[in-house]
């Protein structure tokens, strides 16, 4: 199993551009989440999904959209990038709601100029 | 809302010695999970240890153990026989039962010195 994979590893955007961060898992996990990590802070939850077709907002959802059309994939979309979205983004998955450990991808470093 | 506080931004320890990282949290929930994650320079988030709040027994994983004080809302991590590979950021995290909203502390940067 590859576990949780994320692409790209690093991206530079200009303010106002849009992009999609990809996340995929091959463990048949129902639950997937997106976090951002800013310097000096822990990870903060952006959006999460409890299964295909179901998504919900986390602690810091503004400026981001998500969808979950399949169990395996959970892309994160930035519609109009802002410098405040410069961060490291982590995707995570788990097999059961709140009962199992979340497994994290390697992260995507995003720089918005 | 749940909050997690790690009061030690940085710590250091000599190789082979023991170090304890502190974590406190605030919640009105009775059922929840607590975690310690390690983040080395590679940025990969690695689970170190996990504790279910309903279990009184403290979790242990080889050289890693926790001191879980539910009434005090404290969850410290003890690393015994510290190794150079333990050098990393350590994050304490809280998650409500039946919920995937995980809240993290700001982290403690641990350096193990030879």
PDB file of C-alpha atoms in Angstrom:
ATOM      1  CA  UNK A   1       0.000   0.000   0.000  1.00  0.00           C
ATOM      2  CA  UNK A   2       1.180   3.507  -0.825  1.00  0.00           C
ATOM      3  CA  UNK A   3      -0.815   4.917   2.099  1.00  0.00           C
ATOM      4  CA  UNK A   4      -1.774   8.570   1.732  1.00  0.00           C
ATOM      5  CA  UNK A   5      -0.237  10.364  -1.233  1.00  0.00           C
ATOM      6  CA  UNK A   6      -0.271  14.071  -2.020  1.00  0.00           C
ATOM      7  CA  UNK A   7       0.633  16.011  -5.132  1.00  0.00           C
ATOM      8  CA  UNK A   8       2.336  18.310  -5.797  1.00  0.00           C
ATOM      9  CA  UNK A   9       5.054  18.415  -3.145  1.00  0.00           C
ATOM     10  CA  UNK A  10       5.657  22.117  -3.701  1.00  0.00           C
ATOM     11  CA  UNK A  11       3.793  24.823  -5.594  1.00  0.00           C
ATOM     12  CA  UNK A  12       4.190  28.541  -6.152  1.00  0.00           C
ATOM     13  CA  UNK A  13       1.098  30.558  -7.033  1.00  0.00           C
ATOM     14  CA  UNK A  14       0.386  34.169  -7.753  1.00  0.00           C
ATOM     15  CA  UNK A  15      -2.365  35.947  -5.859  1.00  0.00           C
ATOM     16  CA  UNK A  16      -5.708  35.255  -7.499  1.00  0.00           C
ATOM     17  CA  UNK A  17      -4.694  32.027  -9.206  1.00  0.00           C
ATOM     18  CA  UNK A  18      -6.564  28.827  -8.583  1.00  0.00           C
ATOM     19  CA  UNK A  19      -5.270  25.328  -8.065  1.00  0.00           C
ATOM     20  CA  UNK A  20      -6.169  21.918  -6.725  1.00  0.00           C
ATOM     21  CA  UNK A  21      -4.143  19.966  -4.206  1.00  0.00           C
ATOM     22  CA  UNK A  22      -4.540  16.274  -4.766  1.00  0.00           C
ATOM     23  CA  UNK A  23      -4.881  13.633  -2.059  1.00  0.00           C
ATOM     24  CA  UNK A  24      -5.399   9.923  -2.527  1.00  0.00           C
ATOM     25  CA  UNK A  25      -5.384   6.904  -0.228  1.00  0.00           C
ATOM     26  CA  UNK A  26      -5.405   3.217  -1.067  1.00  0.00           C
ATOM     27  CA  UNK A  27      -6.423   1.874   2.351  1.00  0.00           C
ATOM     28  CA  UNK A  28     -10.191   2.019   1.713  1.00  0.00           C
ATOM     29  CA  UNK A  29     -10.548   4.554   4.512  1.00  0.00           C
ATOM     30  CA  UNK A  30     -13.904   6.248   4.896  1.00  0.00           C
ATOM     31  CA  UNK A  31     -12.640   9.345   6.645  1.00  0.00           C
ATOM     32  CA  UNK A  32     -10.379  11.927   5.048  1.00  0.00           C
ATOM     33  CA  UNK A  33      -9.296  15.374   6.199  1.00  0.00           C
ATOM     34  CA  UNK A  34      -7.293  18.387   5.097  1.00  0.00           C
ATOM     35  CA  UNK A  35      -5.119  20.373   7.498  1.00  0.00           C
ATOM     36  CA  UNK A  36      -2.870  23.365   7.144  1.00  0.00           C
ATOM     37  CA  UNK A  37       0.263  23.967   9.179  1.00  0.00           C
ATOM     38  CA  UNK A  38       1.585  27.478   9.666  1.00  0.00           C
ATOM     39  CA  UNK A  39       4.903  28.368  11.345  1.00  0.00           C
ATOM     40  CA  UNK A  40       4.694  28.198  15.123  1.00  0.00           C
ATOM     41  CA  UNK A  41       1.291  26.556  15.052  1.00  0.00           C
ATOM     42  CA  UNK A  42      -0.058  23.077  15.069  1.00  0.00           C
ATOM     43  CA  UNK A  43      -2.177  21.659  12.306  1.00  0.00           C
ATOM     44  CA  UNK A  44      -5.619  23.171  11.817  1.00  0.00           C
ATOM     45  CA  UNK A  45      -8.488  21.350  10.194  1.00  0.00           C
ATOM     46  CA  UNK A  46      -9.803  22.877   6.953  1.00  0.00           C
ATOM     47  CA  UNK A  47     -12.397  20.382   5.699  1.00  0.00           C
ATOM     48  CA  UNK A  48     -13.152  16.754   6.258  1.00  0.00           C
ATOM     49  CA  UNK A  49     -15.218  13.974   4.726  1.00  0.00           C
ATOM     50  CA  UNK A  50     -16.895  11.000   6.385  1.00  0.00           C
ATOM     51  CA  UNK A  51     -17.460   9.184   3.108  1.00  0.00           C
ATOM     52  CA  UNK A  52     -17.997   9.591  -0.623  1.00  0.00           C
ATOM     53  CA  UNK A  53     -20.394  12.439  -1.311  1.00  0.00           C
ATOM     54  CA  UNK A  54     -20.227  13.856   2.230  1.00  0.00           C
ATOM     55  CA  UNK A  55     -18.036  16.760   3.311  1.00  0.00           C
ATOM     56  CA  UNK A  56     -18.040  19.236   6.178  1.00  0.00           C
ATOM     57  CA  UNK A  57     -16.148  22.296   7.359  1.00  0.00           C
ATOM     58  CA  UNK A  58     -13.412  22.267   9.928  1.00  0.00           C
ATOM     59  CA  UNK A  59     -11.814  25.034  11.933  1.00  0.00           C
ATOM     60  CA  UNK A  60     -10.504  27.179   9.034  1.00  0.00           C
ATOM     61  CA  UNK A  61     -12.586  26.480   5.879  1.00  0.00           C
ATOM     62  CA  UNK A  62     -12.702  29.934   4.282  1.00  0.00           C
ATOM     63  CA  UNK A  63     -11.068  30.128   0.859  1.00  0.00           C
ATOM     64  CA  UNK A  64     -11.127  26.381   0.273  1.00  0.00           C
ATOM     65  CA  UNK A  65     -13.505  23.961  -1.404  1.00  0.00           C
ATOM     66  CA  UNK A  66     -13.560  20.183  -1.302  1.00  0.00           C
ATOM     67  CA  UNK A  67     -15.481  17.347  -2.882  1.00  0.00           C
ATOM     68  CA  UNK A  68     -15.437  13.582  -2.396  1.00  0.00           C
ATOM     69  CA  UNK A  69     -16.638  11.735  -5.458  1.00  0.00           C
ATOM     70  CA  UNK A  70     -14.773   8.508  -4.637  1.00  0.00           C
ATOM     71  CA  UNK A  71     -13.545   6.828  -1.470  1.00  0.00           C
ATOM     72  CA  UNK A  72      -9.939   7.144  -2.629  1.00  0.00           C
ATOM     73  CA  UNK A  73      -9.664  10.814  -3.561  1.00  0.00           C
ATOM     74  CA  UNK A  74     -10.210  14.032  -1.645  1.00  0.00           C
ATOM     75  CA  UNK A  75      -8.971  17.103  -3.563  1.00  0.00           C
ATOM     76  CA  UNK A  76      -8.670  20.541  -1.994  1.00  0.00           C
ATOM     77  CA  UNK A  77      -9.366  23.533  -4.218  1.00  0.00           C
ATOM     78  CA  UNK A  78      -8.159  27.072  -3.792  1.00  0.00           C
ATOM     79  CA  UNK A  79     -10.417  29.221  -5.959  1.00  0.00           C
ATOM     80  CA  UNK A  80      -8.500  32.503  -5.666  1.00  0.00           C
ATOM     81  CA  UNK A  81      -5.204  32.124  -3.831  1.00  0.00           C
ATOM     82  CA  UNK A  82      -4.163  34.705  -1.258  1.00  0.00           C
ATOM     83  CA  UNK A  83      -0.804  35.191   0.499  1.00  0.00           C
ATOM     84  CA  UNK A  84      -2.497  34.167   3.752  1.00  0.00           C
ATOM     85  CA  UNK A  85      -2.883  30.699   2.274  1.00  0.00           C
ATOM     86  CA  UNK A  86       0.875  30.199   2.167  1.00  0.00           C
ATOM     87  CA  UNK A  87       1.277  27.114   4.305  1.00  0.00           C
ATOM     88  CA  UNK A  88       2.031  23.422   4.363  1.00  0.00           C
ATOM     89  CA  UNK A  89      -1.043  21.324   3.650  1.00  0.00           C
ATOM     90  CA  UNK A  90      -1.552  17.827   4.985  1.00  0.00           C
ATOM     91  CA  UNK A  91      -4.126  15.278   3.981  1.00  0.00           C
ATOM     92  CA  UNK A  92      -5.049  12.494   6.406  1.00  0.00           C
ATOM     93  CA  UNK A  93      -7.284   9.455   6.400  1.00  0.00           C
ATOM     94  CA  UNK A  94      -8.648   7.013   8.940  1.00  0.00           C
ATOM     95  CA  UNK A  95     -10.767   3.908   8.821  1.00  0.00           C
ATOM     96  CA  UNK A  96     -13.371   4.828  11.396  1.00  0.00           C
ATOM     97  CA  UNK A  97     -14.885   7.936  12.853  1.00  0.00           C
ATOM     98  CA  UNK A  98     -12.898   9.116  15.825  1.00  0.00           C
ATOM     99  CA  UNK A  99     -11.876   5.630  16.760  1.00  0.00           C
ATOM    100  CA  UNK A 100      -8.862   5.051  14.663  1.00  0.00           C
ATOM    101  CA  UNK A 101      -5.618   6.827  14.169  1.00  0.00           C
ATOM    102  CA  UNK A 102      -5.342   9.254  11.312  1.00  0.00           C
ATOM    103  CA  UNK A 103      -2.600   8.558   8.788  1.00  0.00           C
ATOM    104  CA  UNK A 104      -1.006  11.604   7.225  1.00  0.00           C
ATOM    105  CA  UNK A 105       0.335  12.237   3.750  1.00  0.00           C
ATOM    106  CA  UNK A 106       3.770  13.811   3.225  1.00  0.00           C
ATOM    107  CA  UNK A 107       2.400  17.331   2.820  1.00  0.00           C
ATOM    108  CA  UNK A 108       2.257  19.965   0.078  1.00  0.00           C
ATOM    109  CA  UNK A 109       4.159  23.198   0.560  1.00  0.00           C
ATOM    110  CA  UNK A 110       2.302  26.108  -1.014  1.00  0.00           C
ATOM    111  CA  UNK A 111       3.732  29.582  -1.521  1.00  0.00           C
ATOM    112  CA  UNK A 112       1.389  32.350  -2.664  1.00  0.00           C
ATOM    113  CA  UNK A 113       3.111  35.494  -3.897  1.00  0.00           C
TER     114      UNK A 113
ATOM    115  CA  UNK B   1     -14.231  24.470  21.516  1.00  0.00           C
ATOM    116  CA  UNK B   2     -11.403  22.222  22.477  1.00  0.00           C
ATOM    117  CA  UNK B   3      -7.959  23.757  22.924  1.00  0.00           C
ATOM    118  CA  UNK B   4      -4.595  22.088  23.319  1.00  0.00           C
ATOM    119  CA  UNK B   5      -1.674  23.842  24.968  1.00  0.00           C
ATOM    120  CA  UNK B   6       1.974  22.878  24.811  1.00  0.00           C
ATOM    121  CA  UNK B   7       3.839  25.247  27.098  1.00  0.00           C
ATOM    122  CA  UNK B   8       7.378  24.263  26.079  1.00  0.00           C
ATOM    123  CA  UNK B   9       8.280  25.653  22.639  1.00  0.00           C
ATOM    124  CA  UNK B  10      11.731  24.060  22.768  1.00  0.00           C
ATOM    125  CA  UNK B  11      13.490  21.420  24.821  1.00  0.00           C
ATOM    126  CA  UNK B  12      16.759  19.576  24.665  1.00  0.00           C
ATOM    127  CA  UNK B  13      18.050  16.379  26.216  1.00  0.00           C
ATOM    128  CA  UNK B  14      21.280  14.448  26.211  1.00  0.00           C
ATOM    129  CA  UNK B  15      21.368  11.175  24.351  1.00  0.00           C
ATOM    130  CA  UNK B  16      20.303   8.226  26.538  1.00  0.00           C
ATOM    131  CA  UNK B  17      18.585  10.448  29.094  1.00  0.00           C
ATOM    132  CA  UNK B  18      14.871  10.878  29.771  1.00  0.00           C
ATOM    133  CA  UNK B  19      12.745  13.866  28.818  1.00  0.00           C
ATOM    134  CA  UNK B  20       9.115  14.761  29.460  1.00  0.00           C
ATOM    135  CA  UNK B  21       7.017  16.945  27.159  1.00  0.00           C
ATOM    136  CA  UNK B  22       3.949  18.657  28.603  1.00  0.00           C
ATOM    137  CA  UNK B  23       0.470  19.010  27.168  1.00  0.00           C
ATOM    138  CA  UNK B  24      -2.739  20.303  28.660  1.00  0.00           C
ATOM    139  CA  UNK B  25      -6.135  20.503  27.043  1.00  0.00           C
ATOM    140  CA  UNK B  26      -9.508  22.019  27.686  1.00  0.00           C
ATOM    141  CA  UNK B  27     -12.727  20.171  26.971  1.00  0.00           C
ATOM    142  CA  UNK B  28     -16.147  19.489  28.427  1.00  0.00           C
ATOM    143  CA  UNK B  29     -16.279  16.108  26.731  1.00  0.00           C
ATOM    144  CA  UNK B  30     -15.983  12.872  28.669  1.00  0.00           C
ATOM    145  CA  UNK B  31     -15.073  10.551  25.823  1.00  0.00           C
ATOM    146  CA  UNK B  32     -12.129  11.502  23.653  1.00  0.00           C
ATOM    147  CA  UNK B  33      -8.715  10.501  22.364  1.00  0.00           C
ATOM    148  CA  UNK B  34      -5.325  12.049  22.879  1.00  0.00           C
ATOM    149  CA  UNK B  35      -2.323  11.646  20.629  1.00  0.00           C
ATOM    150  CA  UNK B  36       1.320  12.516  20.377  1.00  0.00           C
ATOM    151  CA  UNK B  37       2.659  12.975  16.860  1.00  0.00           C
ATOM    152  CA  UNK B  38       6.284  13.356  15.853  1.00  0.00           C
ATOM    153  CA  UNK B  39       7.286  15.534  12.913  1.00  0.00           C
ATOM    154  CA  UNK B  40      10.928  15.172  11.855  1.00  0.00           C
ATOM    155  CA  UNK B  41      12.539  17.560   9.346  1.00  0.00           C
ATOM    156  CA  UNK B  42      10.984  15.514   6.545  1.00  0.00           C
ATOM    157  CA  UNK B  43       7.641  17.004   7.706  1.00  0.00           C
ATOM    158  CA  UNK B  44       6.004  13.579   7.801  1.00  0.00           C
ATOM    159  CA  UNK B  45       3.536  13.315  10.676  1.00  0.00           C
ATOM    160  CA  UNK B  46       4.223  10.096  12.579  1.00  0.00           C
ATOM    161  CA  UNK B  47       1.999   8.778  15.330  1.00  0.00           C
ATOM    162  CA  UNK B  48       3.982   8.168  18.504  1.00  0.00           C
ATOM    163  CA  UNK B  49       1.319   7.123  20.963  1.00  0.00           C
ATOM    164  CA  UNK B  50      -2.421   7.296  21.534  1.00  0.00           C
ATOM    165  CA  UNK B  51      -4.587   7.283  24.673  1.00  0.00           C
ATOM    166  CA  UNK B  52      -8.316   6.672  25.031  1.00  0.00           C
ATOM    167  CA  UNK B  53      -9.803   8.852  27.763  1.00  0.00           C
ATOM    168  CA  UNK B  54     -11.925   6.036  29.158  1.00  0.00           C
ATOM    169  CA  UNK B  55      -8.827   3.956  29.883  1.00  0.00           C
ATOM    170  CA  UNK B  56      -7.175   4.668  33.205  1.00  0.00           C
ATOM    171  CA  UNK B  57      -4.008   2.822  32.291  1.00  0.00           C
ATOM    172  CA  UNK B  58      -1.359   4.983  30.711  1.00  0.00           C
ATOM    173  CA  UNK B  59      -0.356   4.019  27.170  1.00  0.00           C
ATOM    174  CA  UNK B  60       3.178   2.873  26.434  1.00  0.00           C
ATOM    175  CA  UNK B  61       5.020   2.191  23.186  1.00  0.00           C
ATOM    176  CA  UNK B  62       8.551   0.949  23.712  1.00  0.00           C
ATOM    177  CA  UNK B  63      10.569   3.972  24.935  1.00  0.00           C
ATOM    178  CA  UNK B  64       7.534   6.261  24.842  1.00  0.00           C
ATOM    179  CA  UNK B  65       4.964   6.491  27.614  1.00  0.00           C
ATOM    180  CA  UNK B  66       2.359   8.984  28.714  1.00  0.00           C
ATOM    181  CA  UNK B  67       1.122  10.311  32.019  1.00  0.00           C
ATOM    182  CA  UNK B  68      -2.590  10.877  31.504  1.00  0.00           C
ATOM    183  CA  UNK B  69      -4.300  12.848  34.254  1.00  0.00           C
ATOM    184  CA  UNK B  70      -7.939  13.162  33.196  1.00  0.00           C
ATOM    185  CA  UNK B  71      -9.104  15.338  36.064  1.00  0.00           C
ATOM    186  CA  UNK B  72      -6.218  17.725  35.541  1.00  0.00           C
ATOM    187  CA  UNK B  73      -6.615  17.534  31.740  1.00  0.00           C
ATOM    188  CA  UNK B  74      -2.946  16.801  31.370  1.00  0.00           C
ATOM    189  CA  UNK B  75      -1.252  14.472  28.901  1.00  0.00           C
ATOM    190  CA  UNK B  76       2.540  14.434  29.083  1.00  0.00           C
ATOM    191  CA  UNK B  77       4.907  12.346  26.965  1.00  0.00           C
ATOM    192  CA  UNK B  78       7.975  10.705  28.470  1.00  0.00           C
ATOM    193  CA  UNK B  79      10.775   9.607  26.191  1.00  0.00           C
ATOM    194  CA  UNK B  80      13.246   7.249  27.830  1.00  0.00           C
ATOM    195  CA  UNK B  81      16.754   6.464  26.586  1.00  0.00           C
ATOM    196  CA  UNK B  82      16.564   9.364  24.121  1.00  0.00           C
ATOM    197  CA  UNK B  83      18.103   8.757  20.727  1.00  0.00           C
ATOM    198  CA  UNK B  84      19.394  11.176  18.115  1.00  0.00           C
ATOM    199  CA  UNK B  85      16.552  10.090  15.845  1.00  0.00           C
ATOM    200  CA  UNK B  86      14.049  11.430  18.372  1.00  0.00           C
ATOM    201  CA  UNK B  87      15.009  14.968  17.354  1.00  0.00           C
ATOM    202  CA  UNK B  88      11.793  16.422  15.919  1.00  0.00           C
ATOM    203  CA  UNK B  89       8.756  18.572  16.563  1.00  0.00           C
ATOM    204  CA  UNK B  90       6.267  16.868  18.832  1.00  0.00           C
ATOM    205  CA  UNK B  91       2.579  17.706  18.656  1.00  0.00           C
ATOM    206  CA  UNK B  92      -0.063  16.858  21.177  1.00  0.00           C
ATOM    207  CA  UNK B  93      -3.542  16.400  19.700  1.00  0.00           C
ATOM    208  CA  UNK B  94      -7.110  15.954  20.936  1.00  0.00           C
ATOM    209  CA  UNK B  95     -10.034  14.325  19.185  1.00  0.00           C
ATOM    210  CA  UNK B  96     -13.591  13.897  20.418  1.00  0.00           C
ATOM    211  CA  UNK B  97     -15.081  10.453  20.360  1.00  0.00           C
ATOM    212  CA  UNK B  98     -16.992   9.779  17.141  1.00  0.00           C
ATOM    213  CA  UNK B  99     -15.567  12.867  15.523  1.00  0.00           C
ATOM    214  CA  UNK B 100     -12.694  13.423  13.109  1.00  0.00           C
ATOM    215  CA  UNK B 101     -12.033  17.031  14.119  1.00  0.00           C
ATOM    216  CA  UNK B 102      -8.543  16.759  15.578  1.00  0.00           C
ATOM    217  CA  UNK B 103      -7.096  19.767  17.436  1.00  0.00           C
ATOM    218  CA  UNK B 104      -3.374  20.195  17.748  1.00  0.00           C
ATOM    219  CA  UNK B 105      -1.106  22.073  20.105  1.00  0.00           C
ATOM    220  CA  UNK B 106       1.536  24.435  18.763  1.00  0.00           C
ATOM    221  CA  UNK B 107       4.273  21.851  19.214  1.00  0.00           C
ATOM    222  CA  UNK B 108       7.504  21.361  21.141  1.00  0.00           C
ATOM    223  CA  UNK B 109      10.789  21.253  19.292  1.00  0.00           C
ATOM    224  CA  UNK B 110      12.946  18.540  20.873  1.00  0.00           C
ATOM    225  CA  UNK B 111      16.664  18.317  20.240  1.00  0.00           C
ATOM    226  CA  UNK B 112      18.609  15.279  21.355  1.00  0.00           C
ATOM    227  CA  UNK B 113      22.283  16.123  21.860  1.00  0.00           C
ATOM    228  CA  UNK B 114      25.080  13.581  21.466  1.00  0.00           C
TER     229      UNK B 114
END
